[in-house]
mmCIF file with all atom_site columns, C-alpha atoms in Angstrom:
data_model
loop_
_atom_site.group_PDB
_atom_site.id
_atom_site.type_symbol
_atom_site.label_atom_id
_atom_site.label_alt_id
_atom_site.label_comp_id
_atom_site.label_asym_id
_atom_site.label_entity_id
_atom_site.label_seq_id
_atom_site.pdbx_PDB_ins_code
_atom_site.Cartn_x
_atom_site.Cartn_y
_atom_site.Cartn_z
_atom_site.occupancy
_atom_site.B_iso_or_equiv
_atom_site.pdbx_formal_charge
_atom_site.auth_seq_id
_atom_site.auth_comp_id
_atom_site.auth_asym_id
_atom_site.auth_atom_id
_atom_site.pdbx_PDB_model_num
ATOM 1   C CA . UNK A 1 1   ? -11.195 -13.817 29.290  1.00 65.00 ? 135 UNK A CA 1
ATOM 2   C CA . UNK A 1 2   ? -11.163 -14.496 25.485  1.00 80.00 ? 136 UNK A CA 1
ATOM 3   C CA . UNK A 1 3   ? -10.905 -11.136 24.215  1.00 91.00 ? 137 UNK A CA 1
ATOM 4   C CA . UNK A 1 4   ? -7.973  -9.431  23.380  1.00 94.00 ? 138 UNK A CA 1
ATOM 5   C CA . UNK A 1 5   ? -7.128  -5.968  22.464  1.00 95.00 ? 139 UNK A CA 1
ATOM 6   C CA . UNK A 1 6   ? -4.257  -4.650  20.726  1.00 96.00 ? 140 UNK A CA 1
ATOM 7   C CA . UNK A 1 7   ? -3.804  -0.644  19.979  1.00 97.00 ? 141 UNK A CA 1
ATOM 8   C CA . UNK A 1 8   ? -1.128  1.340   19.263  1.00 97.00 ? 142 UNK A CA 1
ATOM 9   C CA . UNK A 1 9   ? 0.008   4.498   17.488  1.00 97.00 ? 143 UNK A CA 1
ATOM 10  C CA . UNK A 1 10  ? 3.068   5.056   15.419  1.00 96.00 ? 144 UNK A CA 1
ATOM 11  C CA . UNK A 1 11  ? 4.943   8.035   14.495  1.00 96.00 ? 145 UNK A CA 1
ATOM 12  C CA . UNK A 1 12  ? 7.128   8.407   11.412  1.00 94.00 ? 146 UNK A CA 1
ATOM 13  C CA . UNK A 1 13  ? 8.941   11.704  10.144  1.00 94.00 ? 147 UNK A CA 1
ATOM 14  C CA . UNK A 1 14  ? 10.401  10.623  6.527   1.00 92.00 ? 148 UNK A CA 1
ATOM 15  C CA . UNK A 1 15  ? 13.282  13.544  4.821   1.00 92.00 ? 149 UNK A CA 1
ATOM 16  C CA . UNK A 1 16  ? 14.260  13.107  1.251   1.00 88.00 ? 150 UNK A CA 1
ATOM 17  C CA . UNK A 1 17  ? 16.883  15.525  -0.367  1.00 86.00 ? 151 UNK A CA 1
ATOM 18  C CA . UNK A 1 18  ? 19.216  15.068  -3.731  1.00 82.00 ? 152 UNK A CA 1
ATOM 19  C CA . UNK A 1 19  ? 21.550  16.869  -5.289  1.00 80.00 ? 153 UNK A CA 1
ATOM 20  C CA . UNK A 1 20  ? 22.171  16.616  -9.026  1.00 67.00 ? 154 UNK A CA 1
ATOM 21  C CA . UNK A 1 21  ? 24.591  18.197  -11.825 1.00 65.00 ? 155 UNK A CA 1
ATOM 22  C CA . UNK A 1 22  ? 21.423  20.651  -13.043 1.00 69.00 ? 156 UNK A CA 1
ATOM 23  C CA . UNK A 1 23  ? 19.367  23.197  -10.941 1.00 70.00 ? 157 UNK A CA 1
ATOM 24  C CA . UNK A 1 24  ? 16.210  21.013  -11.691 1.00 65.00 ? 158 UNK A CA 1
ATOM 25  C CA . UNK A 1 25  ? 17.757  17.999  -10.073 1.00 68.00 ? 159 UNK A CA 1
ATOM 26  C CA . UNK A 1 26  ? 18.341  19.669  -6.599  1.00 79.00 ? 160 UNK A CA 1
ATOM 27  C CA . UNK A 1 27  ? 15.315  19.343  -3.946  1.00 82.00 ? 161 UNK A CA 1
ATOM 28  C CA . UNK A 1 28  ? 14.498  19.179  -0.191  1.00 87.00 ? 162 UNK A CA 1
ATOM 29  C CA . UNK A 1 29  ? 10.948  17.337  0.508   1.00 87.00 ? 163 UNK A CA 1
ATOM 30  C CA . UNK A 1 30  ? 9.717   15.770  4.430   1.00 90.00 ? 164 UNK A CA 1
ATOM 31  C CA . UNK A 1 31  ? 6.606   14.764  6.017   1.00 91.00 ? 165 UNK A CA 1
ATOM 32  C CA . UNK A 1 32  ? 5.076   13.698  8.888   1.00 94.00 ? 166 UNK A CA 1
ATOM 33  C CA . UNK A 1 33  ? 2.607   10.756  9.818   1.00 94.00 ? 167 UNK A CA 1
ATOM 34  C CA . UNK A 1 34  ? 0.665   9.139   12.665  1.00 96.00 ? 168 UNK A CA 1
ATOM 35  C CA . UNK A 1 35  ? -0.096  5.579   11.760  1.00 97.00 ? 169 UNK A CA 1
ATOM 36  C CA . UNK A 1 36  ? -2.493  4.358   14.668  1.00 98.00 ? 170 UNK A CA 1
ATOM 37  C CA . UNK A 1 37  ? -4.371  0.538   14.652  1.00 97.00 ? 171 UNK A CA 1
ATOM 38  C CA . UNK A 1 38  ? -6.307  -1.420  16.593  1.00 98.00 ? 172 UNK A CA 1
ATOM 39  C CA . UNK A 1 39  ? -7.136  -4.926  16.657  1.00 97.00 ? 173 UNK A CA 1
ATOM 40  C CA . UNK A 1 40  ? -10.014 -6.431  18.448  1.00 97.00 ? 174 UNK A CA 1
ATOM 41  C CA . UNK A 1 41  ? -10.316 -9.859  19.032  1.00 96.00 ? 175 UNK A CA 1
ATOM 42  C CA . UNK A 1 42  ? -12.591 -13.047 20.481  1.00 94.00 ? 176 UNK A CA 1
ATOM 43  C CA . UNK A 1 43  ? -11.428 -16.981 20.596  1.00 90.00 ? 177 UNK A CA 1
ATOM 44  C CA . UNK A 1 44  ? -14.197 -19.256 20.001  1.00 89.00 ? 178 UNK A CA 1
ATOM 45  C CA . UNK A 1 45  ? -13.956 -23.013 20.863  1.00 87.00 ? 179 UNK A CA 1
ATOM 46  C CA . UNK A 1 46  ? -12.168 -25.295 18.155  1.00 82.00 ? 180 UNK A CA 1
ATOM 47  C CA . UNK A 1 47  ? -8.837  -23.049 18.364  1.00 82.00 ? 181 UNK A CA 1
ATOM 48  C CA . UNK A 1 48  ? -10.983 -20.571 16.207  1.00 89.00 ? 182 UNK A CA 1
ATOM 49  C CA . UNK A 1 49  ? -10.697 -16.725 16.122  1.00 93.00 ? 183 UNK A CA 1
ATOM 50  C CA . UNK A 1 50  ? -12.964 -13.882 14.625  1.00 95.00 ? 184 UNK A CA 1
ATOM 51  C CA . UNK A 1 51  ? -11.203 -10.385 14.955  1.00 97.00 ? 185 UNK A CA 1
ATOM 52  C CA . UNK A 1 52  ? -11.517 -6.789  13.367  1.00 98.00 ? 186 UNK A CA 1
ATOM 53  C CA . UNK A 1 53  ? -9.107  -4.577  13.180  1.00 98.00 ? 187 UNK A CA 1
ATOM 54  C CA . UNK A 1 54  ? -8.265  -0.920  11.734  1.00 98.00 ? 188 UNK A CA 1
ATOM 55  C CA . UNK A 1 55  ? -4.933  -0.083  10.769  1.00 98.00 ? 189 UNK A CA 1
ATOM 56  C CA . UNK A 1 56  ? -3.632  3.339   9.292   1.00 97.00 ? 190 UNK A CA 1
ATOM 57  C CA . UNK A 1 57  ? -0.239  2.721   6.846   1.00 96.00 ? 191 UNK A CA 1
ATOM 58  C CA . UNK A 1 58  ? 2.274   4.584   4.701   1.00 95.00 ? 192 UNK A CA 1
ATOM 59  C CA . UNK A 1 59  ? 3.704   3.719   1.676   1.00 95.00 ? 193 UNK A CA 1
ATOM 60  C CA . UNK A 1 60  ? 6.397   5.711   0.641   1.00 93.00 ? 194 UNK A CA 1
ATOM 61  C CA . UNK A 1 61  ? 7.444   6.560   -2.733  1.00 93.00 ? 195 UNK A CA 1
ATOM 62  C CA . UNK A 1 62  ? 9.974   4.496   -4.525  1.00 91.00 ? 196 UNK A CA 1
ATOM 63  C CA . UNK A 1 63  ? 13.558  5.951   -5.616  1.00 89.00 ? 197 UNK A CA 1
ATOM 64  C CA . UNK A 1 64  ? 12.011  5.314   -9.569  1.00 89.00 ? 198 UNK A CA 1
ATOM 65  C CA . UNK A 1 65  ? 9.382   7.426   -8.520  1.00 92.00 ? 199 UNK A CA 1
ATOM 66  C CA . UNK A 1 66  ? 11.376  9.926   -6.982  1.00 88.00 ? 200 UNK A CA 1
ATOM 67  C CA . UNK A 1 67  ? 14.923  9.992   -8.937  1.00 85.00 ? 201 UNK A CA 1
ATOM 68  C CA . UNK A 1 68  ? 14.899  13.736  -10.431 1.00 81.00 ? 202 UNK A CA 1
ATOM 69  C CA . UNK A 1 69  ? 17.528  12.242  -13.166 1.00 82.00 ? 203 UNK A CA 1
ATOM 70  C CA . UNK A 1 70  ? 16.089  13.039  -16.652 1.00 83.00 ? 204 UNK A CA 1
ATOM 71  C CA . UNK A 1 71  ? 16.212  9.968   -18.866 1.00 85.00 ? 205 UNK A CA 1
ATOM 72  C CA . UNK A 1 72  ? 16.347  10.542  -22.602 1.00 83.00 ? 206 UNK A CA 1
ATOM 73  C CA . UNK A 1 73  ? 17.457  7.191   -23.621 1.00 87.00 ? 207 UNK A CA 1
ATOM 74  C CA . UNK A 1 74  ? 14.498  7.585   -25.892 1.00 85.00 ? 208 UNK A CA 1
ATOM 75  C CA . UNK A 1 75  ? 13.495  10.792  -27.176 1.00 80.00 ? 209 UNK A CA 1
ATOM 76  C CA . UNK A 1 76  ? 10.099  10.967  -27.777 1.00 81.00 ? 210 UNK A CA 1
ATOM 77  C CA . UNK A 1 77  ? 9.585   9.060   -24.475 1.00 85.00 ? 211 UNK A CA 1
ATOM 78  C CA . UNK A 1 78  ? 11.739  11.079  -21.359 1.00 88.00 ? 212 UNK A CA 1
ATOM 79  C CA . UNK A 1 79  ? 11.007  10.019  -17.789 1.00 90.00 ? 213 UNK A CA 1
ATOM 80  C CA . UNK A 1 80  ? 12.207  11.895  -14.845 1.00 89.00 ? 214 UNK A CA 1
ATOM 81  C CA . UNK A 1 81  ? 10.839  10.974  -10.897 1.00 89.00 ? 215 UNK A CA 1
ATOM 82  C CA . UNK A 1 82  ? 9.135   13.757  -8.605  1.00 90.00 ? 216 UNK A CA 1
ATOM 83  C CA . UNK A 1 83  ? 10.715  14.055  -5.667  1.00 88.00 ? 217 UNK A CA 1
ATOM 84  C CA . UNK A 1 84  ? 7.513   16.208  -4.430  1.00 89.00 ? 218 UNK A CA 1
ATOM 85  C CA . UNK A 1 85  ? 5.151   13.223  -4.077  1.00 92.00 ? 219 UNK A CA 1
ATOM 86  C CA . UNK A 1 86  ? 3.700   12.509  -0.940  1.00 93.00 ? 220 UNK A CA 1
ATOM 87  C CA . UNK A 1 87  ? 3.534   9.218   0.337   1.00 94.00 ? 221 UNK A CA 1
ATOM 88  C CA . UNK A 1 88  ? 0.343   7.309   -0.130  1.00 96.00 ? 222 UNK A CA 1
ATOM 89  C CA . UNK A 1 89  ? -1.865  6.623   2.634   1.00 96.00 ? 223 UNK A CA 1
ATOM 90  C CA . UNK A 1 90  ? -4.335  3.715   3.196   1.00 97.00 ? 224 UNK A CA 1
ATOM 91  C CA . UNK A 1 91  ? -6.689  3.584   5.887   1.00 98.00 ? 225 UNK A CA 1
ATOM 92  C CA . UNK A 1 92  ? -7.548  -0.305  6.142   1.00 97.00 ? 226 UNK A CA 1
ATOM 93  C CA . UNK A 1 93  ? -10.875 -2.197  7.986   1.00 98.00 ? 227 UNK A CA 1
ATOM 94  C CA . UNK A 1 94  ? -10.381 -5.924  8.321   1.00 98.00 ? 228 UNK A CA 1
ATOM 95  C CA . UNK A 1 95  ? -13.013 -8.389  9.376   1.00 98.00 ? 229 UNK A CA 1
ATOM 96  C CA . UNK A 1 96  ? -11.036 -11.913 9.937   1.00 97.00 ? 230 UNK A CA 1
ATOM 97  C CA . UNK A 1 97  ? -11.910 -15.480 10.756  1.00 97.00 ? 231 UNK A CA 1
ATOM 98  C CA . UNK A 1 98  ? -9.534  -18.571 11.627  1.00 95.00 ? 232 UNK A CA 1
ATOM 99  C CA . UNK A 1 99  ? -10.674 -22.047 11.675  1.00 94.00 ? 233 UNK A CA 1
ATOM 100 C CA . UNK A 1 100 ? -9.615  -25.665 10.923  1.00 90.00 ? 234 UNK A CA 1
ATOM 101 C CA . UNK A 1 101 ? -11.662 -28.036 9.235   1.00 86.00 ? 235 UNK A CA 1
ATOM 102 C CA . UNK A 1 102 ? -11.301 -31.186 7.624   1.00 86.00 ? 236 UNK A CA 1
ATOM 103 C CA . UNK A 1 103 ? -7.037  -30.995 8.929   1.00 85.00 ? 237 UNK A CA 1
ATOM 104 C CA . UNK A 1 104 ? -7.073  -27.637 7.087   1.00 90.00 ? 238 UNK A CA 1
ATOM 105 C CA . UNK A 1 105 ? -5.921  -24.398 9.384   1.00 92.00 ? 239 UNK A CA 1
ATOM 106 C CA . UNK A 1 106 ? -8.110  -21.547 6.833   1.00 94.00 ? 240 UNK A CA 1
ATOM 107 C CA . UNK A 1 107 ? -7.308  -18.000 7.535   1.00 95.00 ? 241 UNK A CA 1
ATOM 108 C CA . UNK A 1 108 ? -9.758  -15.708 6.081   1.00 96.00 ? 242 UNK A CA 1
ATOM 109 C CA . UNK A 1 109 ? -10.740 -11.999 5.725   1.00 97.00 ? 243 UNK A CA 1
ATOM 110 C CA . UNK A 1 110 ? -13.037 -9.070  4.334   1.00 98.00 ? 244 UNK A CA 1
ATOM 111 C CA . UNK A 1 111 ? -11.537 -5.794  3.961   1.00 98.00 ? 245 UNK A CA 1
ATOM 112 C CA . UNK A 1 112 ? -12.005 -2.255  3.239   1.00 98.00 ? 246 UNK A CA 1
ATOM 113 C CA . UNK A 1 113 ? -9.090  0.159   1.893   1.00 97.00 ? 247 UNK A CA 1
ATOM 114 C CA . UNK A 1 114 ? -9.702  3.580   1.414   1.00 97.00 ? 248 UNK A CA 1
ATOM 115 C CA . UNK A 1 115 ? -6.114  5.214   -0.654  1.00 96.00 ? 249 UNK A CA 1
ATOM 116 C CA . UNK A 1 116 ? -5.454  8.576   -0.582  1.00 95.00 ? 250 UNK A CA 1
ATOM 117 C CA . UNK A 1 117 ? -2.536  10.715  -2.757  1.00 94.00 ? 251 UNK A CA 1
ATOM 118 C CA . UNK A 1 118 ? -2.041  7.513   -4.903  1.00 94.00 ? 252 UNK A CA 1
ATOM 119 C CA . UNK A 1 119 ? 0.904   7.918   -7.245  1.00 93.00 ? 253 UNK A CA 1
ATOM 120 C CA . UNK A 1 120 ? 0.245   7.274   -11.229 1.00 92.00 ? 254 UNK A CA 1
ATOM 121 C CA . UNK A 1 121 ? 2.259   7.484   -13.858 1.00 91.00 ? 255 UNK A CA 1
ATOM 122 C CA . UNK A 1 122 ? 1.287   10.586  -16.120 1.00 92.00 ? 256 UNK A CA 1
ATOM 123 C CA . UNK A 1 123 ? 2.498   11.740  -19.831 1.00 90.00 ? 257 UNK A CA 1
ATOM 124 C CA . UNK A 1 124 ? 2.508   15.291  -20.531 1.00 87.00 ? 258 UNK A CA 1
ATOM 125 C CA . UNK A 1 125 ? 3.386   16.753  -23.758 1.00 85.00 ? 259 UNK A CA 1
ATOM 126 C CA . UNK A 1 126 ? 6.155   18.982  -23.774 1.00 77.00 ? 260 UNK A CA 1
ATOM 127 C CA . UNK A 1 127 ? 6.306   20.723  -26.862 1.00 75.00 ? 261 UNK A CA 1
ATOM 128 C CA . UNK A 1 128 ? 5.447   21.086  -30.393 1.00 75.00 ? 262 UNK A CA 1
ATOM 129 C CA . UNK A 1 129 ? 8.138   17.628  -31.563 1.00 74.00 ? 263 UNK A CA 1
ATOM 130 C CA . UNK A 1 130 ? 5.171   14.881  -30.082 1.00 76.00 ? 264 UNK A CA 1
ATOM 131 C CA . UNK A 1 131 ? 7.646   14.162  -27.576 1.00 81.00 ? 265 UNK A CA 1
ATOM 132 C CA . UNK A 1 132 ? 6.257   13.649  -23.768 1.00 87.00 ? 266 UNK A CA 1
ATOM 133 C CA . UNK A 1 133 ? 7.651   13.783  -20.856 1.00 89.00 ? 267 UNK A CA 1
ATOM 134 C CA . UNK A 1 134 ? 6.582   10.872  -18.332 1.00 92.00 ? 268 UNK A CA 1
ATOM 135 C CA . UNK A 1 135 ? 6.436   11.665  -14.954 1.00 93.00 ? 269 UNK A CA 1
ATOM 136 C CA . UNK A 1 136 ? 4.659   10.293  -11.514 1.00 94.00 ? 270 UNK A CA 1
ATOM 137 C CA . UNK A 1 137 ? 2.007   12.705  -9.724  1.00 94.00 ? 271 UNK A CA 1
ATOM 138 C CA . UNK A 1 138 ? -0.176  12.004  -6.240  1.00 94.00 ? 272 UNK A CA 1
ATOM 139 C CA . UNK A 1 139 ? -3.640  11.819  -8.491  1.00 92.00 ? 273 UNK A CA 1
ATOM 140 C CA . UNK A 1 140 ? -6.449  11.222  -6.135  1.00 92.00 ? 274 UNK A CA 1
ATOM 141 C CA . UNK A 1 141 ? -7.923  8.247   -4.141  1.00 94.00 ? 275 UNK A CA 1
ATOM 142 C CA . UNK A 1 142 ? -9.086  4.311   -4.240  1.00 94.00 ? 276 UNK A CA 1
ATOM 143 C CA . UNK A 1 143 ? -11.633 2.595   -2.588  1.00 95.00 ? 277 UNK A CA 1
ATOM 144 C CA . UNK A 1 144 ? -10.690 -0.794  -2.646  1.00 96.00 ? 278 UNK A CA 1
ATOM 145 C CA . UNK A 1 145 ? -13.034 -3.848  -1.050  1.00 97.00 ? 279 UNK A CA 1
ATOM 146 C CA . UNK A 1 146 ? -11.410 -7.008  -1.059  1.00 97.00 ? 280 UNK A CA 1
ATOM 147 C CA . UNK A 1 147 ? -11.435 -11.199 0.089   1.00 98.00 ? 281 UNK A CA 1
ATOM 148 C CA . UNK A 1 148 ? -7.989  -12.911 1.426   1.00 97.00 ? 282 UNK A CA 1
ATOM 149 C CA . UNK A 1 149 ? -8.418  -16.774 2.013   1.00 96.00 ? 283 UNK A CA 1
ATOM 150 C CA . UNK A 1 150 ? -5.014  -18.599 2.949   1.00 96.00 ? 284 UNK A CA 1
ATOM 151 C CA . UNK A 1 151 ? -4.670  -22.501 3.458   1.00 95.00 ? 285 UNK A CA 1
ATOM 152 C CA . UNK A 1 152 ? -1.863  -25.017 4.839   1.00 94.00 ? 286 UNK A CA 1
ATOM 153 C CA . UNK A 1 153 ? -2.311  -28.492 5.705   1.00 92.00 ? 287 UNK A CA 1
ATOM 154 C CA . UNK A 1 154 ? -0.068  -30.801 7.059   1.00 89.00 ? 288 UNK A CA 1
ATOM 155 C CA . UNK A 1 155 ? 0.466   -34.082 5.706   1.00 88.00 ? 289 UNK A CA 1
ATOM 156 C CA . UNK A 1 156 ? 3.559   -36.401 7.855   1.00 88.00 ? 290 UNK A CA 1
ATOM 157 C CA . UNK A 1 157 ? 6.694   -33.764 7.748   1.00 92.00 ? 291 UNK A CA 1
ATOM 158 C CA . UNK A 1 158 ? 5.375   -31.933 4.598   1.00 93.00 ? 292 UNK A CA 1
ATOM 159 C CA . UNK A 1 159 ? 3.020   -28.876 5.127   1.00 93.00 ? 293 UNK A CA 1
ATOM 160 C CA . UNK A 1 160 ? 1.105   -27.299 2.281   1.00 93.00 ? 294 UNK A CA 1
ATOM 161 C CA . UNK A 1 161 ? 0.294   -23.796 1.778   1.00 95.00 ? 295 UNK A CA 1
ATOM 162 C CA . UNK A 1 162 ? -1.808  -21.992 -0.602  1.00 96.00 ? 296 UNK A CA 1
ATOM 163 C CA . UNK A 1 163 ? -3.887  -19.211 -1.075  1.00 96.00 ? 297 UNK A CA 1
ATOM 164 C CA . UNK A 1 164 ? -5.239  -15.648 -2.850  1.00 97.00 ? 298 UNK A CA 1
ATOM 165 C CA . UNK A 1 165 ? -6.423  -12.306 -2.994  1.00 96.00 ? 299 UNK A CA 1
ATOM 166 C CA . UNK A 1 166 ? -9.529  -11.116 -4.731  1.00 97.00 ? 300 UNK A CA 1
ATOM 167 C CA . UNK A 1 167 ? -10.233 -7.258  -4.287  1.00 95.00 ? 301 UNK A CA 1
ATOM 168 C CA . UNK A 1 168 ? -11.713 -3.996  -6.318  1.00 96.00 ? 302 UNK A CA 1
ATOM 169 C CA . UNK A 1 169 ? -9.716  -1.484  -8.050  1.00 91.00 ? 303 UNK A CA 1
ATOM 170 C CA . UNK A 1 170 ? -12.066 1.530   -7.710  1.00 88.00 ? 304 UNK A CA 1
ATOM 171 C CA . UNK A 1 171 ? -9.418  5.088   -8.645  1.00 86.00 ? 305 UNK A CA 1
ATOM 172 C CA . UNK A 1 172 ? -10.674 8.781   -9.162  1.00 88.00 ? 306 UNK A CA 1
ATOM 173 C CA . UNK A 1 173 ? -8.219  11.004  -9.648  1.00 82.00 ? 307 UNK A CA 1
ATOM 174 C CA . UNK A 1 174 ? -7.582  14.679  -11.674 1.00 75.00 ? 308 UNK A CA 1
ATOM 175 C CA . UNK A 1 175 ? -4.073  15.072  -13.474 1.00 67.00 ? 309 UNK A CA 1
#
């Protein structure tokens, strides 16, 4: 009676294309992803909850990090985008608990994220002047473990809210 299940899968075909002034700013790039999650779930007494869930999401890459437009505002320093990066992926585990206490609703939870093709900024030198070209490539992976705690208490018609994130920034990569 007090569990609940929620699953569900997801489907999402993304198609980027531009077409510039130069050769070099013309390009055709599209992928495909299945984004499944599931959420498990068991009320305890006190209107509290304890839940785990997996969830599997995209993040695509921004126009900056895309925009094949070569900037040379400064010349020892030119960025252009990639519009060949792949989105990144993170595949997320999430322990949660809910409770009140003390007039305080707490929402609180553990989690794992495991990031694959994450996108870094790179320089790379492009000739024999010392002037680099900056650029954005999909570098490698992050394991990430992390603790959310959120807060809000109501006190007559005001409610207060609060809280934070405290997680690992663990990268590998090879440029």
């Amino acid at each position: 009676k007090k569990l609940n299940i929620v699953t569900g899968l997801r489907y999402e075909r993304t198609e980027i294309a531009g077409d510039g002034d130069e050769a070099s700013q013309v390009f055709s790039n599209g992928y495909d992803n299945f984004l499944p999650n599931i959420a498990i779930s068991k009320s305890l007494k006190n209107f509290r909850n304890l839940k785990i869930a997996y969830s599997k999401r995209i993040q695509r890459p921004s126009l900056y990090y895309i925009n094949s437009f070569r900037n040379t505002a400064d010349f020892c320093n030119v960025v252009q985008g990639n519009p060949f990066l792949e989105p990144e992926i993170t595949n997320q585990l999430e322990l949660s608990y809910n409770t009140n206490f003390l007039g305080f609703t707490i929402f609180s939870s553990l989690y794992y994220k495991h990031y694959t093709d994450i996108i870094e900024q790179v320089a790379i030198q492009e000739d024999n002047t010392g002037a680099y070209l900056n650029t954005f490539q999909n570098v490698g992976e992050n394991n990430s473990v992390g603790v959310n705690i959120f807060t809000t208490k109501s006190i007559g018609k005001m409610t207060v809210r609060g809280g934070g994130d405290v997680y690992t920034y663990n990268a590998s990569g090879v440029i």
